[in-house]
PDB file of C-alpha atoms in Angstrom:
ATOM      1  CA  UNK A   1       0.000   0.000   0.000  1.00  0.00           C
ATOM      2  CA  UNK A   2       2.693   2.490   0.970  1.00  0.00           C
ATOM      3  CA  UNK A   3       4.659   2.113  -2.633  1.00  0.00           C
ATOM      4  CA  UNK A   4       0.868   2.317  -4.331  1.00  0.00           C
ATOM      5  CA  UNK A   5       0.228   5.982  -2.366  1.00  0.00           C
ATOM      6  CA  UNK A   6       3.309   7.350  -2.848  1.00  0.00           C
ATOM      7  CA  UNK A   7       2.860   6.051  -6.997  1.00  0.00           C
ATOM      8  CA  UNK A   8      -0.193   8.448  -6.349  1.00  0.00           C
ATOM      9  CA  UNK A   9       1.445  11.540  -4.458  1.00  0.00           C
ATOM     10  CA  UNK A  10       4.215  12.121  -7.591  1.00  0.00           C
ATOM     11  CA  UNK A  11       1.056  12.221 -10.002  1.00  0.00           C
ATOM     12  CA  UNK A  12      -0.930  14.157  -7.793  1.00  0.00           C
ATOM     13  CA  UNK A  13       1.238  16.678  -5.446  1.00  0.00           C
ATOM     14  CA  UNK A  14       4.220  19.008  -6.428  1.00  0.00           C
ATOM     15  CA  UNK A  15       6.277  17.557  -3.866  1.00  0.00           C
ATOM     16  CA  UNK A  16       6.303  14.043  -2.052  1.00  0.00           C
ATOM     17  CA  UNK A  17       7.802  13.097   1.481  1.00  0.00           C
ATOM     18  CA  UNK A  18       8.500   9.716   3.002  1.00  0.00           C
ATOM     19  CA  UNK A  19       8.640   9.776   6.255  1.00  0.00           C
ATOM     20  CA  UNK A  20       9.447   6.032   8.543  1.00  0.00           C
ATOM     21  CA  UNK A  21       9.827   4.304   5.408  1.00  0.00           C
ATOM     22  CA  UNK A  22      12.623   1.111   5.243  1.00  0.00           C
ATOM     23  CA  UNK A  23      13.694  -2.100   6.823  1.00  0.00           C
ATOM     24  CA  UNK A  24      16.041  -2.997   9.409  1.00  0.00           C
ATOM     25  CA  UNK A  25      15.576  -6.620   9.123  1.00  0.00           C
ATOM     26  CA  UNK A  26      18.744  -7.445  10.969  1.00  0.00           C
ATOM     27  CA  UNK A  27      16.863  -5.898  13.770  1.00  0.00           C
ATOM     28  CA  UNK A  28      14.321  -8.413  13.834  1.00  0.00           C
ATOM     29  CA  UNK A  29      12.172  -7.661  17.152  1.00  0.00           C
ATOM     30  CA  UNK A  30      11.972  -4.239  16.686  1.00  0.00           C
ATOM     31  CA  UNK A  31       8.654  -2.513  15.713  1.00  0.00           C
ATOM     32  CA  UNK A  32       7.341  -3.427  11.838  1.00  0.00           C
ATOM     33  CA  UNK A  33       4.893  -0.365  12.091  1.00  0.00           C
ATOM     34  CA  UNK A  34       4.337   2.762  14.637  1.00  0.00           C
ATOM     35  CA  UNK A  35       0.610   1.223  14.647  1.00  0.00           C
ATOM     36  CA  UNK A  36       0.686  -2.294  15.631  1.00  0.00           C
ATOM     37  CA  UNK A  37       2.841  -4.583  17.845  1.00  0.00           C
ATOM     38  CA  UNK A  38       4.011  -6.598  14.589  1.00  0.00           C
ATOM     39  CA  UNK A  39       8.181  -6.842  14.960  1.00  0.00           C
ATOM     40  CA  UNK A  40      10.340  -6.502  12.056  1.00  0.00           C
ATOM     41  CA  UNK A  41      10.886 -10.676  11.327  1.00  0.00           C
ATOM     42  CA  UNK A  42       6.849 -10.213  10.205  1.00  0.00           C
ATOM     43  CA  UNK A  43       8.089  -8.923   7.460  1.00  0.00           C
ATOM     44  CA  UNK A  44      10.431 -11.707   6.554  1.00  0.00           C
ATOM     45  CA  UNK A  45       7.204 -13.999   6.283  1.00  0.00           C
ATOM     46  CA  UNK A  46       5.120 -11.674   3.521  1.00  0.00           C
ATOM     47  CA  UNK A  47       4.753 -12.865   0.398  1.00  0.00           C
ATOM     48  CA  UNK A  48       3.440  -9.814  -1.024  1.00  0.00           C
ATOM     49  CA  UNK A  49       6.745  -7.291  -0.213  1.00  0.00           C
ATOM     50  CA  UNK A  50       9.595  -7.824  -2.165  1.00  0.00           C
ATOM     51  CA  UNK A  51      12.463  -5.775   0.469  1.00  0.00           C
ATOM     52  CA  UNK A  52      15.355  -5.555  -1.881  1.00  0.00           C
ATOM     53  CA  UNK A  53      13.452  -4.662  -4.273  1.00  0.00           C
ATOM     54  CA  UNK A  54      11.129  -2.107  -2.644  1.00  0.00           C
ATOM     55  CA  UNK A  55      14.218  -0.051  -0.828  1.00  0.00           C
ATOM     56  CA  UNK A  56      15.820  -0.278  -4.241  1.00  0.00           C
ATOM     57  CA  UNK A  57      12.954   1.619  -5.616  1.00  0.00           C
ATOM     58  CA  UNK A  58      13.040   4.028  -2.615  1.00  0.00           C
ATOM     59  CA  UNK A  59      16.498   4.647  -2.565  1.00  0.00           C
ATOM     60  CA  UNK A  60      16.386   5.174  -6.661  1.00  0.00           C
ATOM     61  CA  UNK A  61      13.496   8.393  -6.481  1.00  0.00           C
ATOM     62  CA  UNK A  62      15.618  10.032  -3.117  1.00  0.00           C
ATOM     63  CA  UNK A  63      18.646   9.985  -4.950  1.00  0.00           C
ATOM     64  CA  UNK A  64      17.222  11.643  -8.137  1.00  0.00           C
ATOM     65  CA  UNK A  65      15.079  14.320  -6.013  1.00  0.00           C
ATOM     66  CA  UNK A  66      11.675  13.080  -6.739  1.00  0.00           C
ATOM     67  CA  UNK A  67      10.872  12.390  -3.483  1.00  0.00           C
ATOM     68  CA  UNK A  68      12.438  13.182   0.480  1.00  0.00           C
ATOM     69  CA  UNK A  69      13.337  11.486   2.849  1.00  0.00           C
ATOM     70  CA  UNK A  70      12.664  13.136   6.162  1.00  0.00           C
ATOM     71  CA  UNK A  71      13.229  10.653   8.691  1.00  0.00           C
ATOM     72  CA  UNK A  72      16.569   8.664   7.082  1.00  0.00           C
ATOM     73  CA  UNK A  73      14.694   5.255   6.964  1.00  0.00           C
ATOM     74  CA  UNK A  74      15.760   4.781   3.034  1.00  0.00           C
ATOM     75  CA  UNK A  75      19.375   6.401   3.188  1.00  0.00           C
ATOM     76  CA  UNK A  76      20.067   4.569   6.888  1.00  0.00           C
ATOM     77  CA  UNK A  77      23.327   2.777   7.776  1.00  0.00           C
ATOM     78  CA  UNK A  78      21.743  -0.559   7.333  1.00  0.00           C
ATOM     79  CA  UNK A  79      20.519  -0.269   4.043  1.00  0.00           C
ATOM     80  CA  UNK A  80      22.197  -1.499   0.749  1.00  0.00           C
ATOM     81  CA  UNK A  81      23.994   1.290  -0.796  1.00  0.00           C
TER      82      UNK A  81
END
C-alpha cells in the first residue's frame, strides 16, 4: 500500500515526502509499524513485499530528487547502498 500511495502523491502533489519508510531486518524484534505490535521478522514472512526490491525503488526516487526522505529510513546505515 505504501509504494501504491506514494505512486499516487508524484502524479498528484508538487512535492512528495517519506517519512518512517525502510527495513532494518537485521533488527528483527523491533517494531514493523508505529501502529501495531508486529516486529520486524513479520516482514520476513510476507509474500506480497519484495524488500530488496522495494528499498531499491526508494532509494532510486531520493537519490534523483523526486521524493524526500525526512526521517533517514531509506538512506540509513543498514541499508544497501
Amino acid at each position: 500500500m505504501g509504494v501504491s500511495a506514494l505512486n499516487l502523491a508524484s502524479l498528484l502533489c508538487d512535492e512528495v515526502s517519506l517519512a518512517g519508510f525502510g527495513y532494518n531486518l537485521s533488527q528483527q524484534g523491533a517494531p514493523l509499524h508505529y501502529f501495531d505490535q508486529l516486529p520486524m521478522s513479520a516482514m520476513l514472512r510476507q509474500t506480497t513485499h519484495n524488500v530488496d526490491r522495494e528499498t531499491q525503488l526508494l532509494q532510486k526516487l531520493v537519490r534523483e530528487g523526486a521524493v524526500t526522505d525526512l526521517t533517514g529510513g531509506v538512506h540509513c546505515s543498514f541499508c544497501p547502498s
